[in-house]
Coordinates of C-alpha atoms in Angstrom, one line a residue:
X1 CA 0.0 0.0 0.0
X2 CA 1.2 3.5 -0.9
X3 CA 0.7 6.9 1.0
X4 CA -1.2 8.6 -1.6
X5 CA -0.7 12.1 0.6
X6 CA 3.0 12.1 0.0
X7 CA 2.5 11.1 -3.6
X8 CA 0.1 14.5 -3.7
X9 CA 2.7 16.8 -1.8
X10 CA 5.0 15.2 -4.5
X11 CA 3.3 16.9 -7.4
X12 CA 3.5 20.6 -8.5
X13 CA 0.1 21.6 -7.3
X14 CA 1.4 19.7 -3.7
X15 CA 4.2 21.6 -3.5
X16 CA 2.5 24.8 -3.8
X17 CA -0.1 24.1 -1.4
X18 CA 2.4 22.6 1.2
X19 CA 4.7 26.5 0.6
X20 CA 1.3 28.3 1.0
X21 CA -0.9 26.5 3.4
X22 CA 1.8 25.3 5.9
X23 CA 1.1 21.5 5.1
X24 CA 3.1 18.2 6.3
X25 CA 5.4 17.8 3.7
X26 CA 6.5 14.0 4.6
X27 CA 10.6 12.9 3.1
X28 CA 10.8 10.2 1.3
X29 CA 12.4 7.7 3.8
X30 CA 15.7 6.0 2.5
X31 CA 15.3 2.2 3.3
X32 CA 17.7 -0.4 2.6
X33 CA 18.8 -2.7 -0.3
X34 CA 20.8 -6.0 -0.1
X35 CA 24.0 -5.2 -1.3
X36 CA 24.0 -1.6 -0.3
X37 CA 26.1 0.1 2.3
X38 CA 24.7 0.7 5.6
X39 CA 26.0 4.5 5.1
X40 CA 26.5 6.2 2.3
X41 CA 28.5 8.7 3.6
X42 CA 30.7 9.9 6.6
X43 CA 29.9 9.8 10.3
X44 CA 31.3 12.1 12.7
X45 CA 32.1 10.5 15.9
X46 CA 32.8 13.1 19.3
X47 CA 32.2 12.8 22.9
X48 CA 34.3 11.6 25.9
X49 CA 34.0 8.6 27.6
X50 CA 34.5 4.6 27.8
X51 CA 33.5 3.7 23.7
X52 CA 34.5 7.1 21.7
X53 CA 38.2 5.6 21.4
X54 CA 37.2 2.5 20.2
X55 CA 34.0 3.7 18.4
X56 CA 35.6 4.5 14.9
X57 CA 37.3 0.8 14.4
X58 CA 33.7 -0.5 15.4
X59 CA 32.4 1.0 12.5
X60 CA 35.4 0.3 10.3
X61 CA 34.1 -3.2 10.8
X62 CA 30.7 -2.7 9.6
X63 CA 32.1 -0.7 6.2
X64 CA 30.9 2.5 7.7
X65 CA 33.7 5.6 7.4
X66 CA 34.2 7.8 10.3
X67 CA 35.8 10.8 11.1
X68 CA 36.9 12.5 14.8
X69 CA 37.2 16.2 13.0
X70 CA 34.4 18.8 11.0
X71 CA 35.8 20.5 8.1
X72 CA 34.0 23.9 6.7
X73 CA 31.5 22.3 4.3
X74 CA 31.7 18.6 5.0
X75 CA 28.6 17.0 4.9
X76 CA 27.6 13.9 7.2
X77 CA 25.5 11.0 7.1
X78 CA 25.3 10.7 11.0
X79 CA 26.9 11.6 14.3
X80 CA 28.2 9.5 17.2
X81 CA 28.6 11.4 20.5
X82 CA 29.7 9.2 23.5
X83 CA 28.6 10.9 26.7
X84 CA 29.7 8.2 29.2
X85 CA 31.3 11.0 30.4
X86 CA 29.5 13.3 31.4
X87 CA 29.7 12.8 35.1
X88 CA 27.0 15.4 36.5
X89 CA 24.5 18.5 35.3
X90 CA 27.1 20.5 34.7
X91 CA 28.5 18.5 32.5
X92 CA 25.5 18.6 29.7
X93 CA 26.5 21.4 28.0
X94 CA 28.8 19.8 26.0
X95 CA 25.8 18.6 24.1
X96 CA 24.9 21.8 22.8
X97 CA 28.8 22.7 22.4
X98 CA 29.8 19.3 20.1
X99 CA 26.2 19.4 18.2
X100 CA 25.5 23.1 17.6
X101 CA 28.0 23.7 15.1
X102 CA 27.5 20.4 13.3
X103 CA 23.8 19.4 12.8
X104 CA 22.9 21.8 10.1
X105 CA 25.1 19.5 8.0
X106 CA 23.7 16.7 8.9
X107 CA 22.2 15.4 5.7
X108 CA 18.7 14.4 4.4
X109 CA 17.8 10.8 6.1
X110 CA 20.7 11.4 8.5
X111 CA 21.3 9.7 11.6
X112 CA 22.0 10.6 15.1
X113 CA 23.1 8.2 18.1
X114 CA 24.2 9.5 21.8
X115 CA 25.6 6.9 23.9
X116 CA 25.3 6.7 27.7
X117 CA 25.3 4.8 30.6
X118 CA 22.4 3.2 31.7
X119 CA 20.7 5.6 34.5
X120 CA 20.0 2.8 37.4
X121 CA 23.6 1.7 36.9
X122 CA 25.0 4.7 37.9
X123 CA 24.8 6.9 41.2
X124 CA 24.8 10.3 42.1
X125 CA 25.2 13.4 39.8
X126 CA 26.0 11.0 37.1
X127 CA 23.0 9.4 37.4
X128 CA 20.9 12.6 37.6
X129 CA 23.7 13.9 33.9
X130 CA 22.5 10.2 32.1
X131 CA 19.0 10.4 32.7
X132 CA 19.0 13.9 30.8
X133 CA 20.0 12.6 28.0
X134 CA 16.7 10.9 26.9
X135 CA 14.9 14.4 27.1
X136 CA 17.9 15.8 25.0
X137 CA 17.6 13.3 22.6
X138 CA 13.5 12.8 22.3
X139 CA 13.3 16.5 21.5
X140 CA 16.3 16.5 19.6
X141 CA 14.6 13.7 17.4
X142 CA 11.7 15.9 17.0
X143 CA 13.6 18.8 15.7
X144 CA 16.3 17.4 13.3
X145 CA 13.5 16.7 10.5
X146 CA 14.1 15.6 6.8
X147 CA 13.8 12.0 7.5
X148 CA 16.3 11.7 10.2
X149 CA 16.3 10.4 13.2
X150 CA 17.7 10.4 16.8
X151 CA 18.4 7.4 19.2
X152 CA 19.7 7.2 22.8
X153 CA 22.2 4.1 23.6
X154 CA 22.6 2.8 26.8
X155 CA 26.0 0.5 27.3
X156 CA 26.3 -0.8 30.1
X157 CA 29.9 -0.8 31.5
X158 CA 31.9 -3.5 30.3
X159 CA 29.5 -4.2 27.1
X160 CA 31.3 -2.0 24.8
X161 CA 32.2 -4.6 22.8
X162 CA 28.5 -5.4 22.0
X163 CA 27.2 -2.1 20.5
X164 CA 28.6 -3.2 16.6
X165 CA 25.3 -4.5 15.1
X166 CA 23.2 -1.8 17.0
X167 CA 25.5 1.2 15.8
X168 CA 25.1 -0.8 12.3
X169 CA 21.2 -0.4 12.6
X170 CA 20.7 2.8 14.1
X171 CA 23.0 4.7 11.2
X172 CA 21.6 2.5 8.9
X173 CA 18.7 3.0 6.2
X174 CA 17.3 -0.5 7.9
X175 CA 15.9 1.9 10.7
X176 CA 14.1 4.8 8.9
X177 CA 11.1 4.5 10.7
X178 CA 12.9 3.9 14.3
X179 CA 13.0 7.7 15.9
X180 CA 13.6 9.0 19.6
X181 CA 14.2 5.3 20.8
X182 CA 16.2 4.0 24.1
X183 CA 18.2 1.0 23.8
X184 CA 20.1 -0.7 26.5
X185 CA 22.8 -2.7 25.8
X186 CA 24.5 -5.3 29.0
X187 CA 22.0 -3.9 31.6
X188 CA 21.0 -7.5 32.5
X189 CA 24.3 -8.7 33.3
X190 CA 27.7 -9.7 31.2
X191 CA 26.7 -12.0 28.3
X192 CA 29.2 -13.6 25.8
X193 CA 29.7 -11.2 22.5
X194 CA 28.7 -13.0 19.6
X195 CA 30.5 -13.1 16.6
X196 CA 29.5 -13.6 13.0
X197 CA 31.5 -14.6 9.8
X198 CA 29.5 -12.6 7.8
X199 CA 27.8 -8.8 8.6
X200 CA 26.0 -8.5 5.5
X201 CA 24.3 -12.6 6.4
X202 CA 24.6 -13.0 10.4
X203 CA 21.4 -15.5 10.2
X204 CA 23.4 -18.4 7.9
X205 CA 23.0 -21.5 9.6
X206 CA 20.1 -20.7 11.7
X207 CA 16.4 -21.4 11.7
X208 CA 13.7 -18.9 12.4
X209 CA 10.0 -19.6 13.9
X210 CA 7.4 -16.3 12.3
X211 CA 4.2 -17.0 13.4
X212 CA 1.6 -15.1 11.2
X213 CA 4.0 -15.4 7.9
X214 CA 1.4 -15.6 5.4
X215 CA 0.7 -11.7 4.1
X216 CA 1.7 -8.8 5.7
X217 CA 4.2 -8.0 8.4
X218 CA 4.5 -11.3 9.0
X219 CA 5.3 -11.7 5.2
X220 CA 8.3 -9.0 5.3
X221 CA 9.5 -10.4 8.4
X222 CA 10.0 -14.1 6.9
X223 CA 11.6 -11.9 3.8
X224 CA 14.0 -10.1 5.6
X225 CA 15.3 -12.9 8.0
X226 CA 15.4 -15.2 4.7
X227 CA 17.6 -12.3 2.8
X228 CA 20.2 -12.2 6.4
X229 CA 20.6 -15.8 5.8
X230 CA 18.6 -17.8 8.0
X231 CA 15.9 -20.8 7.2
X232 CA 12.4 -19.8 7.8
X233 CA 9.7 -21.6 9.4
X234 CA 6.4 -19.8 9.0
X235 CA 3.4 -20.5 10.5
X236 CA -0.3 -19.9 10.2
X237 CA -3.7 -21.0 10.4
X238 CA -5.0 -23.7 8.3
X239 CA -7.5 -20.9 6.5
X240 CA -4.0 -19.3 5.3
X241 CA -2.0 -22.8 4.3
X242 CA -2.3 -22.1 0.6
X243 CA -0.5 -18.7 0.5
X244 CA 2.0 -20.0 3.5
X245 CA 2.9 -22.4 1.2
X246 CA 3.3 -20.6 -1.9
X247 CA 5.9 -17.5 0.5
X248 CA 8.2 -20.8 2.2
X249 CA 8.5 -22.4 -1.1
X250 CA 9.8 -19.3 -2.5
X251 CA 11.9 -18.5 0.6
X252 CA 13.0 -21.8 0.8
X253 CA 12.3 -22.3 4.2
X254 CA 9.6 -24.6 6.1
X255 CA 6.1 -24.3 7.1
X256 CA 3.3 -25.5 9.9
X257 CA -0.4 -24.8 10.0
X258 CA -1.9 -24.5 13.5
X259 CA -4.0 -22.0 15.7
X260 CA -1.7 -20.9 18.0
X261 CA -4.4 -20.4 20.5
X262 CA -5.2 -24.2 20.5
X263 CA -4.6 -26.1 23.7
X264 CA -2.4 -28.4 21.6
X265 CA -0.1 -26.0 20.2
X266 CA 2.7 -25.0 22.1
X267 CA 3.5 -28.9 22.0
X268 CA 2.6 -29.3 18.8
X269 CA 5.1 -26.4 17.5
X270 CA 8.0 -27.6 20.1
X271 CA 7.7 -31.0 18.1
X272 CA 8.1 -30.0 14.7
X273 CA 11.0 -27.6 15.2
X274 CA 13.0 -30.6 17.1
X275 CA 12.1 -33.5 14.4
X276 CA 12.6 -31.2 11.4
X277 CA 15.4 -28.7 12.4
X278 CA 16.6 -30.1 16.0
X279 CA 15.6 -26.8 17.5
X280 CA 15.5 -22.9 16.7
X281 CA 17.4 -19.9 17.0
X282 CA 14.8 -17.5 16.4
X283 CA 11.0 -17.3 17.9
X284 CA 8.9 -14.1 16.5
X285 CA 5.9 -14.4 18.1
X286 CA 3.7 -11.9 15.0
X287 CA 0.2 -13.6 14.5
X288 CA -2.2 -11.5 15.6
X289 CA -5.7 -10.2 16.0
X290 CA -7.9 -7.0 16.3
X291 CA -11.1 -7.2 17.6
X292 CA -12.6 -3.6 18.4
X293 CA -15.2 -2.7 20.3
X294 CA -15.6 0.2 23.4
X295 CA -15.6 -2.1 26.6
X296 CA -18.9 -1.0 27.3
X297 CA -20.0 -2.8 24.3
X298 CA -17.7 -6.2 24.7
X299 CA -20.2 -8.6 26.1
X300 CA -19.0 -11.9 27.0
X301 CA -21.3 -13.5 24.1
X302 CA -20.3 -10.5 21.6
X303 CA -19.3 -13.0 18.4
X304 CA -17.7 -15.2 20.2
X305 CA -16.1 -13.3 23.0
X306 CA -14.2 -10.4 21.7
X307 CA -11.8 -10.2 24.9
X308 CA -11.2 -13.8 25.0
X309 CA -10.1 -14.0 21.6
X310 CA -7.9 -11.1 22.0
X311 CA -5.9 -11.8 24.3
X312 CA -6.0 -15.7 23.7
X313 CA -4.2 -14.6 20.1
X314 CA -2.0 -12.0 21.0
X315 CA -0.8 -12.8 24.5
X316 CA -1.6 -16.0 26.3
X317 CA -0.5 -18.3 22.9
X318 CA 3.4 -16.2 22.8
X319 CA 3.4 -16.9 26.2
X320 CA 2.3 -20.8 26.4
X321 CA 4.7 -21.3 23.1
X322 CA 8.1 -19.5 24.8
X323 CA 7.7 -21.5 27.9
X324 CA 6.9 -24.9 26.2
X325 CA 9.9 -23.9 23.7
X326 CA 12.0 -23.4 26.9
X327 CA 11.2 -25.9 28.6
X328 CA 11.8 -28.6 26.4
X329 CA 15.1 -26.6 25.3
X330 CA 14.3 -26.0 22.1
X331 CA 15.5 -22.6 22.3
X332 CA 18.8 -23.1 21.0
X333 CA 22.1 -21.2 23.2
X334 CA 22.2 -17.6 22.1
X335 CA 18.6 -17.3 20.7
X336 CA 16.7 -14.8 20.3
X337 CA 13.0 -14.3 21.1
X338 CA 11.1 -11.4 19.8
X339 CA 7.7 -10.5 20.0
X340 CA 5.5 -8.0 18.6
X341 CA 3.9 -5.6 20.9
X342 CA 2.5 -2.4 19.6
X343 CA 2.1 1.3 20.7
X344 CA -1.6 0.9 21.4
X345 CA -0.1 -1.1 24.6
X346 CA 1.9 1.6 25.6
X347 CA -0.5 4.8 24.6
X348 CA -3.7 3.0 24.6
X349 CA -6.4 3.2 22.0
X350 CA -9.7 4.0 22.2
X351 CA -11.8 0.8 21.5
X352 CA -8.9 -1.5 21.7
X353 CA -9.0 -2.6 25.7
X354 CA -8.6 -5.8 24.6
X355 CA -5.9 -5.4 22.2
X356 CA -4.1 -3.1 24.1
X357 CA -3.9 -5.1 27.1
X358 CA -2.9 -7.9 25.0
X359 CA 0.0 -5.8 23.9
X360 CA 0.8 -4.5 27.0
X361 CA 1.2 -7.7 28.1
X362 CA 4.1 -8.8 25.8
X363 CA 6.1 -6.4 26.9
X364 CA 5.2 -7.6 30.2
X365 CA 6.4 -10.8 29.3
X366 CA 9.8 -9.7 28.0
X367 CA 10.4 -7.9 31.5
X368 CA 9.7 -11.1 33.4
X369 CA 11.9 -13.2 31.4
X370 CA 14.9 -10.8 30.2
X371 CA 16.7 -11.4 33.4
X372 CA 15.5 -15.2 34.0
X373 CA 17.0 -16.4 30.1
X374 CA 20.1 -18.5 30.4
X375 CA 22.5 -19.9 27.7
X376 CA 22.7 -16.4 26.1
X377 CA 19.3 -16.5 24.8
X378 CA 17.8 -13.3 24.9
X379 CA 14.0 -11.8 24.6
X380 CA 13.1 -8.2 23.1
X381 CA 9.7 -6.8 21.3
X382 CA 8.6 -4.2 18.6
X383 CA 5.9 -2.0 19.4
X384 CA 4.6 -0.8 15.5
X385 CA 2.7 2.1 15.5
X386 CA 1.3 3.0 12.4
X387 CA 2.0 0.8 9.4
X388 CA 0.7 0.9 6.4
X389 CA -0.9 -2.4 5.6
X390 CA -4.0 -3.9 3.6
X391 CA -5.6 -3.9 6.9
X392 CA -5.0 -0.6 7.8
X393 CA -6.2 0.4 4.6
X394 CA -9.3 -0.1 5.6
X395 CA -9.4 2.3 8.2
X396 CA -11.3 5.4 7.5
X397 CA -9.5 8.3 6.1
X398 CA -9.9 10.8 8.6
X399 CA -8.6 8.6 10.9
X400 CA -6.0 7.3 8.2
X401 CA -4.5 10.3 7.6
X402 CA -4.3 11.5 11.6
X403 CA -2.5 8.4 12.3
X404 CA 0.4 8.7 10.1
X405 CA 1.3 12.6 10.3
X406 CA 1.2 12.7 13.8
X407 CA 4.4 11.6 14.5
X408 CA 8.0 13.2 13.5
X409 CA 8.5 11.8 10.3
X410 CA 5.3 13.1 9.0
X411 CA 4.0 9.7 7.4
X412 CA 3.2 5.8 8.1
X413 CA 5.8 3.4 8.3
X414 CA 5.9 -0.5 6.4
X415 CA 6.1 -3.5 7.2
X416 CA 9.9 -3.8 5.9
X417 CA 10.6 -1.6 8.9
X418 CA 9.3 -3.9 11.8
X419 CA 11.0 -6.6 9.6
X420 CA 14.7 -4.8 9.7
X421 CA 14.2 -4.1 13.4
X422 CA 13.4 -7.7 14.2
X423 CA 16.8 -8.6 12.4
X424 CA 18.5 -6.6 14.1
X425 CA 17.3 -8.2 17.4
X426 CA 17.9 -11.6 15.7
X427 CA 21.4 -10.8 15.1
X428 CA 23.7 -13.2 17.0
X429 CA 26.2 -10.1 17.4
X430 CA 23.1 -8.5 19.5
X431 CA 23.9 -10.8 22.0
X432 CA 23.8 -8.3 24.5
X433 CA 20.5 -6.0 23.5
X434 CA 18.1 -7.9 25.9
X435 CA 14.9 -6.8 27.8
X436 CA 14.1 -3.8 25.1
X437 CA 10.8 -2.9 23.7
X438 CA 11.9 -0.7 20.2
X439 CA 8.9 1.8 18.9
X440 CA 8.3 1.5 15.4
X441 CA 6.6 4.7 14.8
X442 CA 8.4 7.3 13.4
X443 CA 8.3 9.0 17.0
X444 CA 4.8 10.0 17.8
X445 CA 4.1 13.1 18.8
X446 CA 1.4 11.9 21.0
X447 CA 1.2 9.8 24.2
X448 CA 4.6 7.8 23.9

């Protein structure tokens, strides 16, 4: 589906209305190709602390060219300030000294990343300087406009080592719709840093569960993890075998029809993956359901129990499948589970209880198990906001069009972005991003 509203302010007569009338006038978002770069351009990396020494031979590893100077003129494709070291409040204005001079050069689609230690791991005045930094670098997100974006990092001390693939994602193209996000790297204790062979294919050799594969995110999702390399299993319901079929034989991956929600499933799923591919590295928990309806109206007998089904779907099936997955240790070491959450469950929605609860719920789910995971396996979640979908497509156009400009970017996201964010969790060098909950959502201006 395309945004026909950016295709308008596209046009001459867009253009003029957009100059005259003060209209969102949405950039094109750059996205990534296999076989590109992840920058096309320099980066500028500044700061003081424990990672800006080290910082520009991370990025020589990931093909990305950095510089420590500005030259009159230069352009850059993103900026890397390390402020592990700024020890109290007084400290903070070196953010508007180093960035200042340097962000009207920033160029279109550019990317910004501070990195900083996580708040609860520090003390004091430093702890007081660190938590600052996420108000600097929200309203920063919000201000740098034409299609870039802004993201805080948290690393832990003594996880330096395991920023590479998120520094590769954050200044990538593969994050265009990720904007004013916190990510924290070590904060549940010292995991092994994983290495790959390969940057450009870190899933080779490794099987990946996506529930809900069929059409849609789903779809993108099995795409994406199939282009990094690994082999696919997708699942869905029975009603949806014929166009599962038709995506794994082209992906050349593996399929399995089941409701998840079925009392049977769990074990059902856990059996297949460990006869057909003695286990699984990768568990996206995607199928999901919508059932609207003000709570006031959501009678028990309302088609077949609106709530129930809800949260049956989206909630208690992820978490009956994990544990059965776990428990039988099917979960291969240094897995990754990832579900899909969505900012309704963090902002709420009016006429989605239900589905906001459900929501809710999986992030609840990776807080309780983020710090209980052993073997190096590690659990994280998406939370889309608005993507542009066929389901979303039917969606009236008021409400269409108030969804996707009311967050910095100006426009609706795809399905290719959740996809690129879940690879980037499935990425055996993010070994240490664990416990995170990601916004897909351009950075709404509203309620999150």
């Amino acid at each position: 589906m395309s945004d026909k509203y950016q295709g308008f302010v596209s046009s001459p007569i867009g253009k003029l209305l957009v100059k005259n009338l003060g209209l969102p006038n949405p950039t094109r978002l750059e996205r990534y190709t296999a076989g590109d770069p992840l920058v096309d351009g320099t980066v500028l990396v500044g700061g003081s602390g424990r990672l800006v020494e080290s910082l520009p031979g991370l990025l020589d590893l990931l093909g990305i060219a950095s510089t420590p100077t500005f030259g009159e003129g230069a352009r850059l494709k993103g900026i890397v300030f390390d402020a592990t070291g700024l020890k109290d409040s007084s400290a903070l204005i070196a953010l508007r000294d180093f960035f200042t001079p340097v962000l009207r050069s920033l160029d279109e689609c550019g990317r910004v990343v501070v990195i900083g230690t996580p708040p609860e791991l520090a003390s004091g005045s430093e702890r007081v300087a660190q938590r600052a930094l996420e108000g600097f670098t929200r309203s920063l997100g919000k201000e740098v406009g034409k299609g870039s974006t802004v993201q805080l990092v948290y690393v832990a001390e003594g996880a330096e080592a395991g920023v590479t693939s998120t520094l590769g994602f954050l200044l990538s193209p593969k994050s265009a719709y990720v904007a004013g996000q916190v990510v924290r790297i070590g904060a549940h204790g010292k995991a092994k840093v994983t290495e790959v062979a390969d940057h450009t294919q870190p899933l080779v050799g490794k099987i990946a569960l996506v529930t809900g594969a069929s059409r849609g995110i789903g779809e993108m999702i099995a795409r994406v993890l199939h282009r990094d390399g690994a082999k696919v299993v997708g699942l869905d319901v029975p009603q949806a075998a014929s166009e599962l079929q038709a995506l794994m034989k082209e992906l050349d991956g593996d399929w399995l029809t089941v409701d998840i929600s079925g009392d049977d499933a769990p074990q059902r799923i856990a059996h297949h993956l460990k006869e057909k591919h003695g286990g699984v590295d990768v568990v996206v928990h995607n199928a999901g359901i919508t059932r609207d309806r003000k709570l006031a109206n959501m009678a028990p007998s309302d088609k077949g129990d609106r709530w129930a089904q809800v949260l049956g779907v989206n909630l208690t099936a992820p978490e009956r499948i994990t544990r059965e997955l776990l428990d039988q240790g099917i979960v291969n070491a240094g897995g990754s589970i990832i579900g899909v959450a969505s900012i309704a469950g963090i902002a709420g929605n009016v006429g989605q209880t239900n589905y906001a609860a459900s929501k809710a719920g999986v992030i609840g789910l990776v807080d309780w198990l983020a710090a209980e995971l052993e073997d190096g396996i590690t659990i994280n979640a998406v939370a889309p906001g608005f993507i542009i979908t066929q389901m979303t497509a039917a969606v009236p156009f008021a409400t269409r069009e108030v969804g996707q400009r009311l967050n910095a970017m100006a426009q609706g996201g795809l399905p290719v972005d959740v996809a690129e964010t879940i690879a980037w969790y499935a990425n055996p060098t993010s070994s240490l991003v664990n416990g995170n909950v990601v916004r897909v959502c351009g950075q709404m201006m509203l309620g999150a």
